[in-house]
Amino acid sequence: MNPILKRHFVWHIILSLVIFAGAVAVLTAISVQNVREDASEKCKTVASLTASMIHTNYLQDFKIVASGDPSIPEFKDAYNRIYTFIRTIKTTYKDLTFLYTFKFNNDGTKIIYLVDSEPQESSEFSAFGTTEKTAYPPFKIYYQNHFVPFATTTLMSDPKWGWFISGYAPVMEGQEIIGHVATDISEAVLSDMIFNVLGWCLIVGGGG
């Protein structure tokens, strides 16, 4: 090959690789942002939807559970109905890592688990009455904002459970808050979502 043509060919390859790398970097940044926004919206939507459906269909059951007294004769059946319901929601929205209900203690420094949707034999299942300090920042934000439904837009770290995007919504009876619904999407699930979106973008772009 002519040396001049060879040089041009090499530079063309290098330039193409640089352009491709830049395009991938931009595409990745856009994909990450879009996936985070979608995850945030899903967390908020599912938390609000679940809270609304509990209010409509399971309010009396939820009030019994939230009373915190397992000795109530109706407690076991009420708990099981809530568990079955939120377990169904969790398995329907497969991107969710966790879905559970809880209430705060009097000063908002702890959460008290009510009904968790994890399989009851799982090591990640949180039994009724289990308490945790509200070290996870979104709990504090939600509490300080007077329980307005919201979801984080970036990953935040929980000292016990890891990194999540999370959403919250209250279960209401009139103006009274009975308890709360929480949803989480983990960093691992978010990474898979980003990878899948990026993969499709590259396939479509390569095909074009």
Tab-separated table of C-alpha atoms in Angstrom:
chain	number	residue	atom	x	y	z
A	1	MET	CA	0.000	0.000	0.000
A	2	ASN	CA	1.148	3.507	-0.809
A	3	PRO	CA	2.681	5.031	2.402
A	4	ILE	CA	0.488	8.138	2.136
A	5	LEU	CA	-2.651	6.059	1.667
A	6	LYS	CA	-1.581	3.798	4.516
A	7	ARG	CA	-1.124	6.818	6.791
A	8	HIS	CA	-4.542	8.157	5.840
A	9	PHE	CA	-6.064	4.746	6.445
A	10	VAL	CA	-4.539	4.500	9.923
A	11	TRP	CA	-5.684	7.975	10.851
A	12	HIS	CA	-9.160	7.165	9.571
A	13	ILE	CA	-9.293	4.094	11.817
A	14	ILE	CA	-8.051	6.080	14.827
A	15	LEU	CA	-10.533	8.889	14.188
A	16	SER	CA	-13.366	6.388	13.804
A	17	LEU	CA	-12.452	4.749	17.105
A	18	VAL	CA	-12.288	8.109	18.873
A	19	ILE	CA	-15.679	9.124	17.487
A	20	PHE	CA	-17.138	5.753	18.439
A	21	ALA	CA	-15.734	5.976	21.968
A	22	GLY	CA	-17.134	9.485	22.356
A	23	ALA	CA	-20.517	8.388	21.081
A	24	VAL	CA	-20.555	5.463	23.515
A	25	ALA	CA	-19.629	7.785	26.404
A	26	VAL	CA	-22.432	10.221	25.530
A	27	LEU	CA	-24.886	7.385	24.986
A	28	THR	CA	-23.948	5.845	28.315
A	29	ALA	CA	-24.432	9.137	30.178
A	30	ILE	CA	-27.843	9.647	28.560
A	31	SER	CA	-28.845	6.032	29.250
A	32	VAL	CA	-27.820	6.259	32.917
A	33	GLN	CA	-29.820	9.456	33.417
A	34	ASN	CA	-32.891	8.115	31.612
A	35	VAL	CA	-32.851	4.815	33.482
A	36	ARG	CA	-32.484	6.581	36.834
A	37	GLU	CA	-35.406	8.861	36.034
A	38	ASP	CA	-37.526	5.879	34.947
A	39	ALA	CA	-36.589	3.955	38.109
A	40	SER	CA	-37.441	6.952	40.285
A	41	GLU	CA	-40.811	7.375	38.600
A	42	LYS	CA	-41.546	3.649	38.934
A	43	CYS	CA	-40.713	3.670	42.649
A	44	LYS	CA	-42.967	6.654	43.311
A	45	THR	CA	-45.799	5.346	41.131
A	46	VAL	CA	-45.827	1.842	42.604
A	47	ALA	CA	-45.605	3.154	46.179
A	48	SER	CA	-48.514	5.559	45.565
A	49	LEU	CA	-50.572	2.937	43.708
A	50	THR	CA	-50.039	0.345	46.431
A	51	ALA	CA	-50.940	2.832	49.172
A	52	SER	CA	-54.099	3.813	47.287
A	53	MET	CA	-55.143	0.198	46.759
A	54	ILE	CA	-54.560	-0.612	50.437
A	55	HIS	CA	-56.777	2.363	51.310
A	56	THR	CA	-59.490	1.196	48.917
A	57	ASN	CA	-59.449	-2.553	49.517
A	58	TYR	CA	-57.550	-3.370	52.707
A	59	LEU	CA	-57.822	-0.353	55.004
A	60	GLN	CA	-59.352	-2.185	57.962
A	61	ASP	CA	-56.774	-4.956	57.666
A	62	PHE	CA	-53.983	-2.416	57.488
A	63	LYS	CA	-55.283	-0.566	60.548
A	64	ILE	CA	-55.282	-3.816	62.512
A	65	VAL	CA	-51.696	-4.558	61.506
A	66	ALA	CA	-50.538	-0.972	62.071
A	67	SER	CA	-52.010	-1.027	65.574
A	68	GLY	CA	-48.978	-3.092	66.465
A	69	ASP	CA	-50.829	-5.701	68.516
A	70	PRO	CA	-50.480	-9.272	67.197
A	71	SER	CA	-52.714	-10.527	70.036
A	72	ILE	CA	-55.784	-9.063	68.295
A	73	PRO	CA	-57.822	-12.097	67.077
A	74	GLU	CA	-58.103	-10.674	63.560
A	75	PHE	CA	-54.415	-9.818	63.304
A	76	LYS	CA	-53.136	-12.976	61.592
A	77	ASP	CA	-55.760	-12.966	58.828
A	78	ALA	CA	-55.364	-9.211	58.306
A	79	TYR	CA	-51.589	-9.562	58.062
A	80	ASN	CA	-51.845	-12.440	55.588
A	81	ARG	CA	-54.235	-10.539	53.325
A	82	ILE	CA	-51.897	-7.532	53.202
A	83	TYR	CA	-48.904	-9.799	52.641
A	84	THR	CA	-50.594	-11.643	49.764
A	85	PHE	CA	-51.596	-8.346	48.170
A	86	ILE	CA	-48.189	-6.644	48.314
A	87	ARG	CA	-46.441	-9.890	47.346
A	88	THR	CA	-48.565	-9.884	44.183
A	89	ILE	CA	-47.578	-6.276	43.458
A	90	LYS	CA	-43.890	-7.092	44.017
A	91	THR	CA	-43.933	-10.048	41.627
A	92	THR	CA	-45.809	-7.986	39.028
A	93	TYR	CA	-43.188	-5.221	39.012
A	94	LYS	CA	-40.117	-7.402	38.556
A	95	ASP	CA	-37.626	-4.500	38.599
A	96	LEU	CA	-38.463	-3.778	42.245
A	97	THR	CA	-35.916	-5.069	44.725
A	98	PHE	CA	-38.042	-4.436	47.818
A	99	LEU	CA	-41.647	-3.480	48.559
A	100	TYR	CA	-42.824	-3.181	52.144
A	101	THR	CA	-45.027	-1.259	54.562
A	102	PHE	CA	-43.868	0.452	57.722
A	103	LYS	CA	-44.538	3.234	60.216
A	104	PHE	CA	-42.284	5.673	62.041
A	105	ASN	CA	-41.804	5.808	65.780
A	106	ASN	CA	-42.929	8.974	67.558
A	107	ASP	CA	-39.857	11.092	66.815
A	108	GLY	CA	-39.052	9.685	63.372
A	109	THR	CA	-35.711	8.202	64.425
A	110	LYS	CA	-36.762	4.624	63.651
A	111	ILE	CA	-38.977	2.754	61.236
A	112	ILE	CA	-41.091	-0.187	62.340
A	113	TYR	CA	-41.748	-2.835	59.687
A	114	LEU	CA	-45.381	-3.837	59.280
A	115	VAL	CA	-45.697	-6.158	56.272
A	116	ASP	CA	-42.797	-7.037	53.971
A	117	SER	CA	-43.341	-8.589	50.536
A	118	GLU	CA	-40.204	-10.749	50.574
A	119	PRO	CA	-40.679	-14.531	50.867
A	120	GLN	CA	-40.991	-15.238	54.568
A	121	GLU	CA	-38.217	-17.833	54.457
A	122	SER	CA	-35.822	-15.331	52.856
A	123	SER	CA	-32.908	-13.860	54.796
A	124	GLU	CA	-34.039	-10.472	53.430
A	125	PHE	CA	-37.516	-10.751	54.932
A	126	SER	CA	-38.254	-8.174	57.651
A	127	ALA	CA	-40.670	-9.592	60.214
A	128	PHE	CA	-43.523	-7.580	61.694
A	129	GLY	CA	-42.305	-5.252	64.435
A	130	THR	CA	-38.656	-5.269	63.363
A	131	THR	CA	-37.155	-1.812	63.882
A	132	GLU	CA	-34.310	0.028	62.177
A	133	LYS	CA	-32.814	3.444	62.726
A	134	THR	CA	-33.649	5.918	59.959
A	135	ALA	CA	-30.011	6.178	58.887
A	136	TYR	CA	-31.043	5.878	55.220
A	137	PRO	CA	-31.326	9.528	53.995
A	138	PRO	CA	-34.623	9.140	52.049
A	139	PHE	CA	-36.449	8.179	55.254
A	140	LYS	CA	-35.375	11.482	56.787
A	141	ILE	CA	-36.340	13.456	53.677
A	142	TYR	CA	-39.769	11.808	53.568
A	143	TYR	CA	-40.331	12.396	57.287
A	144	GLN	CA	-39.187	16.032	57.193
A	145	ASN	CA	-41.375	16.743	54.145
A	146	HIS	CA	-44.464	15.584	56.074
A	147	PHE	CA	-44.939	12.374	54.082
A	148	VAL	CA	-45.555	13.884	50.657
A	149	PRO	CA	-45.138	11.003	48.161
A	150	PHE	CA	-41.724	11.174	46.540
A	151	ALA	CA	-38.840	9.128	45.143
A	152	THR	CA	-35.110	9.714	45.103
A	153	THR	CA	-33.590	10.496	41.707
A	154	THR	CA	-30.112	9.188	42.501
A	155	LEU	CA	-28.745	6.138	44.274
A	156	MET	CA	-28.442	6.575	48.022
A	157	SER	CA	-26.660	4.364	50.522
A	158	ASP	CA	-28.363	2.397	53.272
A	159	PRO	CA	-25.806	1.237	55.882
A	160	LYS	CA	-27.441	-2.188	56.127
A	161	TRP	CA	-28.942	-2.926	52.730
A	162	GLY	CA	-26.789	-1.134	50.124
A	163	TRP	CA	-27.466	1.452	47.400
A	164	PHE	CA	-30.995	2.167	46.182
A	165	ILE	CA	-33.412	4.445	44.434
A	166	SER	CA	-36.462	4.515	46.715
A	167	GLY	CA	-40.059	5.742	46.723
A	168	TYR	CA	-42.572	6.380	49.516
A	169	ALA	CA	-46.271	7.072	49.920
A	170	PRO	CA	-48.599	7.223	52.957
A	171	VAL	CA	-51.648	5.061	53.580
A	172	MET	CA	-54.363	7.500	54.626
A	173	GLU	CA	-57.720	7.381	56.366
A	174	GLY	CA	-59.161	10.849	55.923
A	175	GLN	CA	-56.445	13.174	57.210
A	176	GLU	CA	-54.841	10.491	59.387
A	177	ILE	CA	-51.735	8.604	58.272
A	178	ILE	CA	-52.004	4.919	59.199
A	179	GLY	CA	-48.668	3.803	57.786
A	180	HIS	CA	-46.464	3.971	54.711
A	181	VAL	CA	-45.479	2.034	51.598
A	182	ALA	CA	-41.857	1.880	50.454
A	183	THR	CA	-40.333	0.675	47.199
A	184	ASP	CA	-36.653	0.148	46.357
A	185	ILE	CA	-34.665	-0.541	43.200
A	186	SER	CA	-31.116	-1.638	43.974
A	187	GLU	CA	-27.882	-0.564	42.344
A	188	ALA	CA	-27.465	-4.059	40.860
A	189	VAL	CA	-30.906	-3.972	39.219
A	190	LEU	CA	-30.288	-0.427	37.998
A	191	SER	CA	-26.984	-1.506	36.438
A	192	ASP	CA	-28.757	-4.336	34.603
A	193	MET	CA	-31.391	-1.894	33.343
A	194	ILE	CA	-28.686	0.505	32.096
A	195	PHE	CA	-26.759	-2.328	30.427
A	196	ASN	CA	-29.891	-3.565	28.627
A	197	VAL	CA	-30.808	-0.075	27.393
A	198	LEU	CA	-27.254	0.629	26.261
A	199	GLY	CA	-27.054	-2.738	24.521
A	200	TRP	CA	-30.222	-2.058	22.546
A	201	CYS	CA	-28.992	1.410	21.623
A	202	LEU	CA	-25.715	0.009	20.288
A	203	ILE	CA	-27.514	-2.729	18.355
A	204	VAL	CA	-29.921	-0.250	16.795
A	205	GLY	CA	-27.111	2.216	16.095
A	206	GLY	CA	-24.910	-0.483	14.596
A	207	GLY	CA	-27.774	-1.747	12.482
A	208	GLY	CA	-28.387	1.761	11.164
